[in-house]
Every structure is written in structure tokens, then in C-alpha cells.
N, CA, C and O atoms as a Maestro MAE file, in Angstrom:
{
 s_m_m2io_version
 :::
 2.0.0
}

f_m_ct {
 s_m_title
 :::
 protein
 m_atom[240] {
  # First column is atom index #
  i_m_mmod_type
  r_m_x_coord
  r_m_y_coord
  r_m_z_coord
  i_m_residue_number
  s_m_chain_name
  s_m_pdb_residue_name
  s_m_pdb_atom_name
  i_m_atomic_number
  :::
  1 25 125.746 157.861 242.073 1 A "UNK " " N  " 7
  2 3 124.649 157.712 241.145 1 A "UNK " " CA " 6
  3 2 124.837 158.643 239.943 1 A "UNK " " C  " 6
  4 15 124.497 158.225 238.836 1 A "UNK " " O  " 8
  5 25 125.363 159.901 240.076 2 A "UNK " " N  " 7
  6 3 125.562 160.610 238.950 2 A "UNK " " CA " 6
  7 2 126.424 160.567 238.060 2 A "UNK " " C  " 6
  8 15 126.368 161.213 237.014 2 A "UNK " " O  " 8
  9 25 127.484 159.649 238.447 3 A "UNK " " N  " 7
  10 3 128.586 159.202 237.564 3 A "UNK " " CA " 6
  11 2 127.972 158.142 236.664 3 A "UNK " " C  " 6
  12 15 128.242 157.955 235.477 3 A "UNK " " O  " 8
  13 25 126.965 157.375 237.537 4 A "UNK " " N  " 7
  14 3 126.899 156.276 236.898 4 A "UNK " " CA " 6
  15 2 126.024 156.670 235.855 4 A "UNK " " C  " 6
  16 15 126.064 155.910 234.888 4 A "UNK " " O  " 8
  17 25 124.924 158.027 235.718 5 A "UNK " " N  " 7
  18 3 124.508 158.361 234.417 5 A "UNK " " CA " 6
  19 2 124.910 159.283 233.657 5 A "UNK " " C  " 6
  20 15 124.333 159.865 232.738 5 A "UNK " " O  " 8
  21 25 126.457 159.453 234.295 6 A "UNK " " N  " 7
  22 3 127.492 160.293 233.539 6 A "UNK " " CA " 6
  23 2 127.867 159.652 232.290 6 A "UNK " " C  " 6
  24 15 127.878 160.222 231.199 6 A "UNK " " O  " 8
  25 25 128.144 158.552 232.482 7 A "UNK " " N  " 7
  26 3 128.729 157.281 232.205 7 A "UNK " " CA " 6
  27 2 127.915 156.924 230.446 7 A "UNK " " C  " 6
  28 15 128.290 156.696 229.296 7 A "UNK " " O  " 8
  29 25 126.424 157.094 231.342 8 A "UNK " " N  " 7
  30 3 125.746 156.593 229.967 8 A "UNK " " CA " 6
  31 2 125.717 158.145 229.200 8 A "UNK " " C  " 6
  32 15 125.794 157.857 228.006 8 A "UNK " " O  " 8
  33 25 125.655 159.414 229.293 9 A "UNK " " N  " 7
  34 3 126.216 160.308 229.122 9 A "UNK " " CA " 6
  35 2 126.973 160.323 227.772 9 A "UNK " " C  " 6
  36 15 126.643 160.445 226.593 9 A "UNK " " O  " 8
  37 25 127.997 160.167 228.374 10 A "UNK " " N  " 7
  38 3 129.277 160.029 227.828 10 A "UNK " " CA " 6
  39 2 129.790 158.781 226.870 10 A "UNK " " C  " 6
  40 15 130.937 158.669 226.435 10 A "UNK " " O  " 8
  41 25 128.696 157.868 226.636 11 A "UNK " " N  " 7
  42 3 128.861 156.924 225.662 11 A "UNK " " CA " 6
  43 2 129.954 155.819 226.223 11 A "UNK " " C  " 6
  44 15 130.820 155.176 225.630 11 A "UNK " " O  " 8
  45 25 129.591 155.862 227.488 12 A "UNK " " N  " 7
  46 3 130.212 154.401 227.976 12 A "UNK " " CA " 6
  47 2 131.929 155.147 229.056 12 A "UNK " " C  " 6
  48 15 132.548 154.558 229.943 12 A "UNK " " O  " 8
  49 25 132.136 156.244 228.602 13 A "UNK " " N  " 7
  50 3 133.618 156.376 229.407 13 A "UNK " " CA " 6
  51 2 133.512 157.299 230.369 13 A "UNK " " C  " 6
  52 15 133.192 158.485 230.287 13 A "UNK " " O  " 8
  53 25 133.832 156.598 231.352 14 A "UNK " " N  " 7
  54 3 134.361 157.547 232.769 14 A "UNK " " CA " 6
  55 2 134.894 158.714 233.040 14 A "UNK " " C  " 6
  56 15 136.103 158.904 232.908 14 A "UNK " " O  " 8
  57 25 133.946 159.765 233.509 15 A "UNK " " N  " 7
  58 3 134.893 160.986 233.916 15 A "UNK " " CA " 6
  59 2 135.147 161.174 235.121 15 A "UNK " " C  " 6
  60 15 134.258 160.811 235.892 15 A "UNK " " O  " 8
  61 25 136.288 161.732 235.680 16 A "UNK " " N  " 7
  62 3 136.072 161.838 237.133 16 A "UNK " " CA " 6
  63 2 135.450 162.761 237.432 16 A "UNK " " C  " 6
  64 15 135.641 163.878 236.951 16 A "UNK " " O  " 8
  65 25 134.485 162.457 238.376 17 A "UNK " " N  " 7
  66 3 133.464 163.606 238.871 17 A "UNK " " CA " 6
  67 2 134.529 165.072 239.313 17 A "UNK " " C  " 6
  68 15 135.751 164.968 239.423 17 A "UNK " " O  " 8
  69 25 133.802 166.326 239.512 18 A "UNK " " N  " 7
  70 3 134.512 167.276 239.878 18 A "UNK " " CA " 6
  71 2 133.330 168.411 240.397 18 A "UNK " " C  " 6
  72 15 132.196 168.344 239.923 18 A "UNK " " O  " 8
  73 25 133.646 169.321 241.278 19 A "UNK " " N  " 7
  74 3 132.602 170.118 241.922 19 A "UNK " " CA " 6
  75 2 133.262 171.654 241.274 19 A "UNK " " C  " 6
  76 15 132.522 172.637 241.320 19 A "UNK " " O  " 8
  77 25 134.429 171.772 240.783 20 A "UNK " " N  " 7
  78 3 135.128 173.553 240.753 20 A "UNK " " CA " 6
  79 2 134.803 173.614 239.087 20 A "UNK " " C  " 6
  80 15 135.178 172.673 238.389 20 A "UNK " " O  " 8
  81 25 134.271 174.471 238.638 21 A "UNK " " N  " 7
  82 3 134.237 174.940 237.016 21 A "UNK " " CA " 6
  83 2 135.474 175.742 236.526 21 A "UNK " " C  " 6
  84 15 136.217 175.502 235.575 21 A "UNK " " O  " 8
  85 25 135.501 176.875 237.530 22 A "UNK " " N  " 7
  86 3 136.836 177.882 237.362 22 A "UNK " " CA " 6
  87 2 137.238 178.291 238.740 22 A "UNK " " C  " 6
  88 15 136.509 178.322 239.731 22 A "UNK " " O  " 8
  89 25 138.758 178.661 238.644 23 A "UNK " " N  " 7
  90 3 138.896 179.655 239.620 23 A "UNK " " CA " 6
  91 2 139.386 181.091 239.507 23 A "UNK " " C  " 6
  92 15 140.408 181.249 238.840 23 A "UNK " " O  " 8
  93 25 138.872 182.061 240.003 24 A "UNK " " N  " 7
  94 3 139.503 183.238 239.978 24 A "UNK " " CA " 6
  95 2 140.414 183.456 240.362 24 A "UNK " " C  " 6
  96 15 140.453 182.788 241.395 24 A "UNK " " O  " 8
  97 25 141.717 184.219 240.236 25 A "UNK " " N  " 7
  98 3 142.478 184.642 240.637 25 A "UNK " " CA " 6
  99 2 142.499 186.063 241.557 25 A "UNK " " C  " 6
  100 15 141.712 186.854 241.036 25 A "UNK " " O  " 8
  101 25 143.075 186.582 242.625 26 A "UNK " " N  " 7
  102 3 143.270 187.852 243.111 26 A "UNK " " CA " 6
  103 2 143.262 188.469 241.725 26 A "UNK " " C  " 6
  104 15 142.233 189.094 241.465 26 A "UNK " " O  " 8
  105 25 144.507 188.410 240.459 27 A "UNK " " N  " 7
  106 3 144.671 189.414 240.065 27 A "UNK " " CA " 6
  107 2 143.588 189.334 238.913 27 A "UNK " " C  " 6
  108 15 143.645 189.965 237.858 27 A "UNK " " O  " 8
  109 25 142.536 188.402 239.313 28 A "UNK " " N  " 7
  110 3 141.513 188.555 238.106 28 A "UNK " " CA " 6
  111 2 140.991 187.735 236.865 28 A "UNK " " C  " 6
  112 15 139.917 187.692 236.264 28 A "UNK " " O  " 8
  113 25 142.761 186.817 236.681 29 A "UNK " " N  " 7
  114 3 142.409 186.055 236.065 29 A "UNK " " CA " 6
  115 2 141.427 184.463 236.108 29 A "UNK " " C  " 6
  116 15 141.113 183.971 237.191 29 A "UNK " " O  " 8
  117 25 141.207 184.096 235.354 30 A "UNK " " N  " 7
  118 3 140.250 182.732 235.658 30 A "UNK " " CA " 6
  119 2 141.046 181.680 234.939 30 A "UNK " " C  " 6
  120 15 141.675 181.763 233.884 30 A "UNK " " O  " 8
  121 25 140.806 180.296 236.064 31 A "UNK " " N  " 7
  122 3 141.900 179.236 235.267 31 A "UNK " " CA " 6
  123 2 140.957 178.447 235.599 31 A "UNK " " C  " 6
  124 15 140.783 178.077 236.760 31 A "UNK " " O  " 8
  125 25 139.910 177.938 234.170 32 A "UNK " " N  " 7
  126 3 139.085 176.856 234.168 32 A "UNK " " CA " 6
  127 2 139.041 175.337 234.393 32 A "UNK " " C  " 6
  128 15 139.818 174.740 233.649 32 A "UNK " " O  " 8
  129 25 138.529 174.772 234.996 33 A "UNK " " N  " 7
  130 3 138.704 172.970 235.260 33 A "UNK " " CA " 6
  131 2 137.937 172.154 233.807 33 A "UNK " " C  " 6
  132 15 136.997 172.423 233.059 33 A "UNK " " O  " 8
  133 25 138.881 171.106 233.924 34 A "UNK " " N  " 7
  134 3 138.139 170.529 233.131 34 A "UNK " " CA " 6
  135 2 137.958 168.820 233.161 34 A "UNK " " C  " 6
  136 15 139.007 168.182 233.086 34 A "UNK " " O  " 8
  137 25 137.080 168.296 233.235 35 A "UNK " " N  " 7
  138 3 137.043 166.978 233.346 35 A "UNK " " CA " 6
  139 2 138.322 165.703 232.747 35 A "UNK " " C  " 6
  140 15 138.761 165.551 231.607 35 A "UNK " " O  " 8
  141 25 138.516 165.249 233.509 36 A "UNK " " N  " 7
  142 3 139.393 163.890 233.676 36 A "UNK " " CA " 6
  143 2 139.001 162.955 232.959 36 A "UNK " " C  " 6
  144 15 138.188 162.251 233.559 36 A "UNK " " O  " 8
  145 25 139.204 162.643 231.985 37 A "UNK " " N  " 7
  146 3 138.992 161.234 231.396 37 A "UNK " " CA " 6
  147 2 139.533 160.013 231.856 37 A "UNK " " C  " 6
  148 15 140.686 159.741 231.519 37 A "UNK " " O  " 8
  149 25 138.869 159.194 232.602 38 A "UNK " " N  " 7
  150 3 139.303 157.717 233.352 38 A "UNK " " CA " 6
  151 2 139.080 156.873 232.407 38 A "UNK " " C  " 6
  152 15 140.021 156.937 231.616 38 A "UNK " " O  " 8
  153 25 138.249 156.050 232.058 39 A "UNK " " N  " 7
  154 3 138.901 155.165 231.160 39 A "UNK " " CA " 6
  155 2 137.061 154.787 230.600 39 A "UNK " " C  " 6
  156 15 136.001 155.289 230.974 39 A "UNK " " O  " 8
  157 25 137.394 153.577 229.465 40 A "UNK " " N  " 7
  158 3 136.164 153.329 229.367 40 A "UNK " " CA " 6
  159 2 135.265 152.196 229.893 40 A "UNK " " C  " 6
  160 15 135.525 151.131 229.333 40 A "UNK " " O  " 8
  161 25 134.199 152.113 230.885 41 A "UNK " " N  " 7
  162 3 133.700 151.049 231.427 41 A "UNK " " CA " 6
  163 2 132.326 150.293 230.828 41 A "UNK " " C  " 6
  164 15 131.603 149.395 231.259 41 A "UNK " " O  " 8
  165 25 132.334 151.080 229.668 42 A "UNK " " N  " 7
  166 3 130.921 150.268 229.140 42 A "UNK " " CA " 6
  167 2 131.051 150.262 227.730 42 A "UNK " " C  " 6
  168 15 131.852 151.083 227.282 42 A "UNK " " O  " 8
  169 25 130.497 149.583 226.974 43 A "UNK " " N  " 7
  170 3 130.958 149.687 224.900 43 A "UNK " " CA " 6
  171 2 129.964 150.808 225.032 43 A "UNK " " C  " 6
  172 15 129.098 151.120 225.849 43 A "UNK " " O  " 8
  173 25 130.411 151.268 223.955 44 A "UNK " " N  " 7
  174 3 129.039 152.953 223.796 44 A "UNK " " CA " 6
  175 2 127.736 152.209 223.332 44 A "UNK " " C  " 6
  176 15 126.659 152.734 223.613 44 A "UNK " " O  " 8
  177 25 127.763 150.676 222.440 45 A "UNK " " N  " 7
  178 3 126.396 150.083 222.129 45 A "UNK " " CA " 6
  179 2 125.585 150.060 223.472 45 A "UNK " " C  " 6
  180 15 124.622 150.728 223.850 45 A "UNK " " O  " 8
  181 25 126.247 149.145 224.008 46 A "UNK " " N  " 7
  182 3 125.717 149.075 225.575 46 A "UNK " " CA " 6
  183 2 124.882 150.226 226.386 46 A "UNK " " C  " 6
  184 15 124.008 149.978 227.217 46 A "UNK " " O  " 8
  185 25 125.378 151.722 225.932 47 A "UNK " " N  " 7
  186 3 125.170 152.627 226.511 47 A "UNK " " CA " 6
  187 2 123.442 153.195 226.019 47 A "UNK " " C  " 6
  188 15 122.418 153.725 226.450 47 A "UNK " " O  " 8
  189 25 124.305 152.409 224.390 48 A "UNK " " N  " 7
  190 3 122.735 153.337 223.833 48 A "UNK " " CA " 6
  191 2 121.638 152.381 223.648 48 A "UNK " " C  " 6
  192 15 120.551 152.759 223.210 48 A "UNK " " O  " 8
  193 25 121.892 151.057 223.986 49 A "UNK " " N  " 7
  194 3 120.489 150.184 224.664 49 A "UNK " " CA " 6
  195 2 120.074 150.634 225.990 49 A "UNK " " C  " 6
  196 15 118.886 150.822 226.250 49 A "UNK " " O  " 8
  197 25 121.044 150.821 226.869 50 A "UNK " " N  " 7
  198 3 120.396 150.933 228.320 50 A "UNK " " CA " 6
  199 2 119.870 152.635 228.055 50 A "UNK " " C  " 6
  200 15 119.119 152.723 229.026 50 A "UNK " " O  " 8
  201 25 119.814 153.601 227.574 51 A "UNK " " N  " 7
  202 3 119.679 154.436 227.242 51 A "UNK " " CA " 6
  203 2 118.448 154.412 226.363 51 A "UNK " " C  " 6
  204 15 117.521 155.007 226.913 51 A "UNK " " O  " 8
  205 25 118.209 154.034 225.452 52 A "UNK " " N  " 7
  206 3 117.209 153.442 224.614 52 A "UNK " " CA " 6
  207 2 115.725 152.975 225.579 52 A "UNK " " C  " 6
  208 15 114.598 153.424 225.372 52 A "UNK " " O  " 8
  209 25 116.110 151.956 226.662 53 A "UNK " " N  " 7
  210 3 115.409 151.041 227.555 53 A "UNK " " CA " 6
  211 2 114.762 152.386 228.592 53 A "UNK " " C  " 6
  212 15 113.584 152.446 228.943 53 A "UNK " " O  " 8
  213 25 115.489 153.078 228.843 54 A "UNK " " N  " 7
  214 3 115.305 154.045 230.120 54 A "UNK " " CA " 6
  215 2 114.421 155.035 229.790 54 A "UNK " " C  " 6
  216 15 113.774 155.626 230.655 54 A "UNK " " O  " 8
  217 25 114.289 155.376 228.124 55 A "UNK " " N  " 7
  218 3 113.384 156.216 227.378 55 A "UNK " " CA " 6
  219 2 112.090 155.599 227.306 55 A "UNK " " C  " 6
  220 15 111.058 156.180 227.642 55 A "UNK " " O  " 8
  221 25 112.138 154.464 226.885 56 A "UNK " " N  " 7
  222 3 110.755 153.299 226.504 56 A "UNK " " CA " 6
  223 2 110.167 153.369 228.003 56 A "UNK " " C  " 6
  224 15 108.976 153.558 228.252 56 A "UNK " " O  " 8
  225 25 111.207 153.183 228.988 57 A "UNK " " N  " 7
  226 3 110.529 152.797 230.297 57 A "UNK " " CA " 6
  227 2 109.326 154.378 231.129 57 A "UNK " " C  " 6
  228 15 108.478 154.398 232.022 57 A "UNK " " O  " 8
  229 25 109.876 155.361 230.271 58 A "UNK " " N  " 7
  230 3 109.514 156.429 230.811 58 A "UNK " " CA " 6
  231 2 108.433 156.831 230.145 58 A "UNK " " C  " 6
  232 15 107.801 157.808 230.547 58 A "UNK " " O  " 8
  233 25 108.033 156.088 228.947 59 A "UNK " " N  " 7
  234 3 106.813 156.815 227.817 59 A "UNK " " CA " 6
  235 2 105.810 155.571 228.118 59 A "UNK " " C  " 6
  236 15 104.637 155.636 227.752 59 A "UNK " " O  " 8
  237 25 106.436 154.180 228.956 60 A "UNK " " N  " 7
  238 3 105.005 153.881 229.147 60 A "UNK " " CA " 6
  239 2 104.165 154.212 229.623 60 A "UNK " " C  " 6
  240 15 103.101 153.607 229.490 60 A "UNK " " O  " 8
  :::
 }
 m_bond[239] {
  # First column is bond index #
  i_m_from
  i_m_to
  i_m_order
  :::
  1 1 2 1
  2 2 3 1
  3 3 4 2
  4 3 5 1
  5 5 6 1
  6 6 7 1
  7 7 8 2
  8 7 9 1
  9 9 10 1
  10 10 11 1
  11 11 12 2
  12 11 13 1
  13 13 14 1
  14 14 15 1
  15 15 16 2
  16 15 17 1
  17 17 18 1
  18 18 19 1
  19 19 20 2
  20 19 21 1
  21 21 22 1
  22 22 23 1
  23 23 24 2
  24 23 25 1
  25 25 26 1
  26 26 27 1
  27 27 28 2
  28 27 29 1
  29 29 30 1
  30 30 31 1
  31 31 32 2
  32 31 33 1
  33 33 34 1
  34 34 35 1
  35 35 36 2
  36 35 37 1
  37 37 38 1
  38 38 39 1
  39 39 40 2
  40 39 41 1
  41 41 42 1
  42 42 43 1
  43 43 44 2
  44 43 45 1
  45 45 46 1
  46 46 47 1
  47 47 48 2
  48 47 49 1
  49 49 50 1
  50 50 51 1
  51 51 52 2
  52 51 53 1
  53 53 54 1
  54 54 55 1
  55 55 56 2
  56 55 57 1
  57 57 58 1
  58 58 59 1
  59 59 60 2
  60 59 61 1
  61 61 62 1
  62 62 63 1
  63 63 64 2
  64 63 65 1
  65 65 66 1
  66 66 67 1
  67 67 68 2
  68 67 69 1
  69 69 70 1
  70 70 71 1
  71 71 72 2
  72 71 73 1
  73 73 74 1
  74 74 75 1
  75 75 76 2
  76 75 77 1
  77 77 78 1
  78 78 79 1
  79 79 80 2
  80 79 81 1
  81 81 82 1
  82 82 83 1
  83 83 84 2
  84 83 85 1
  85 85 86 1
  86 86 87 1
  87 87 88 2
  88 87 89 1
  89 89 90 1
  90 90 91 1
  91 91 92 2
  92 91 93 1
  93 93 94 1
  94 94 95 1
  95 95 96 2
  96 95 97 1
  97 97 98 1
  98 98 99 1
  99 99 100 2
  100 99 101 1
  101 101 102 1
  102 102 103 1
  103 103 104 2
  104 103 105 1
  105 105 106 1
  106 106 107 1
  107 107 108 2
  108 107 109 1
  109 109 110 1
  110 110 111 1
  111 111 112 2
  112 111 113 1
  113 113 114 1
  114 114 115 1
  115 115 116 2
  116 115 117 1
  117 117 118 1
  118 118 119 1
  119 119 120 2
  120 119 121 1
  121 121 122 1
  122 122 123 1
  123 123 124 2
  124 123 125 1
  125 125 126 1
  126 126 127 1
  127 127 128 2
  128 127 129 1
  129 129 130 1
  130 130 131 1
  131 131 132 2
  132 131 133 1
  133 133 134 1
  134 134 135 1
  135 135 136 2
  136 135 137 1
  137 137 138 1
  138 138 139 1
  139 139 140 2
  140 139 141 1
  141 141 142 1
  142 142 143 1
  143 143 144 2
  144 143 145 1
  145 145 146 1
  146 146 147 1
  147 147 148 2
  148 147 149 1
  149 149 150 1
  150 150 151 1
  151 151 152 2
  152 151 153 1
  153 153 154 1
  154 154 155 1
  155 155 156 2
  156 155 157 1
  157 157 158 1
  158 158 159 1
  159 159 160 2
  160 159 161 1
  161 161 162 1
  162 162 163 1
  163 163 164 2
  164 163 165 1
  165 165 166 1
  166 166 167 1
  167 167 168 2
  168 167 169 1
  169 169 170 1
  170 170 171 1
  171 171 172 2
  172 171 173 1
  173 173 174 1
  174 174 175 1
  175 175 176 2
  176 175 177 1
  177 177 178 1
  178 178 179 1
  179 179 180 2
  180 179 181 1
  181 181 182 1
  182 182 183 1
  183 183 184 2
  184 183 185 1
  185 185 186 1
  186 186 187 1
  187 187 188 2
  188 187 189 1
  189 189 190 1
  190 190 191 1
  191 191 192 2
  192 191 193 1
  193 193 194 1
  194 194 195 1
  195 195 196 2
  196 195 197 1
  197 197 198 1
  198 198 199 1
  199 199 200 2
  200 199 201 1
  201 201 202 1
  202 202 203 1
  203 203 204 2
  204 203 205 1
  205 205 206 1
  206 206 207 1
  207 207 208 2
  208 207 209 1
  209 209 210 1
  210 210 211 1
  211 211 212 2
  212 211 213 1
  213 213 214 1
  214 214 215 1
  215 215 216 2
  216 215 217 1
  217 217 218 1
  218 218 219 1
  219 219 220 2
  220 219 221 1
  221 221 222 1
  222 222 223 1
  223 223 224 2
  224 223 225 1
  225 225 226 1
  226 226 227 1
  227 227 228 2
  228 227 229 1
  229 229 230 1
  230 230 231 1
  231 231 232 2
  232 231 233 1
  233 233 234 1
  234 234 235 1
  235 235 236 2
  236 235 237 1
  237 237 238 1
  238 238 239 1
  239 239 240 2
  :::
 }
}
């Protein structure tokens, strides 16, 4: 479910989900993650009607 309003998010393109932000190292250092770009599954118009719809639906 959270991808799928990642999705609208992100203007239609897929990230792969991920749970790690950074990791520390013993000697201290930090080596940050960063999201995967998969591909795109929706036109970004698409995104910002259903997006649009989900706002209207919430102020009635």
C-alpha cells in the first residue's frame, strides 16, 4: 500500500521500497542508502488527477 502512494508521490515512477537510511561503520564512518528507481508505471497526469480526486474526496 505504501508504494502504491509512493507512486503517486513520485509523479507516477516506481521506487523500490527500502527500510536502511544509513549505515555506520565500526570505524565511524556512515554510507547512506538511497532509493532505486524502477521504472515508470503511471503518466505523472494520471498521478495528479488521482491526486487531485483524493484531495476533493477528503474536503467533502
Amino acid at each position: 500500500m505504501a508504494a502504491a502512494y509512493g507512486v503517486l508521490a513520485n509523479g507516477g515512477i516506481y521506487m523500490q521500497p527500502y527500510l536502511v537510511d544509513s549505515i555506520t561503520l565500526p570505524n565511524g564512518q556512515v554510507q547512506k542508502t538511497e532509493p532505486v528507481e524502477m521504472r515508470r508505471v503511471v503518466k505523472s497526469e494520471t498521478t495528479k488527477l488521482v491526486t487531485d480526486m483524493m484531495v476533493e474526496g477528503a474536503t467533502i
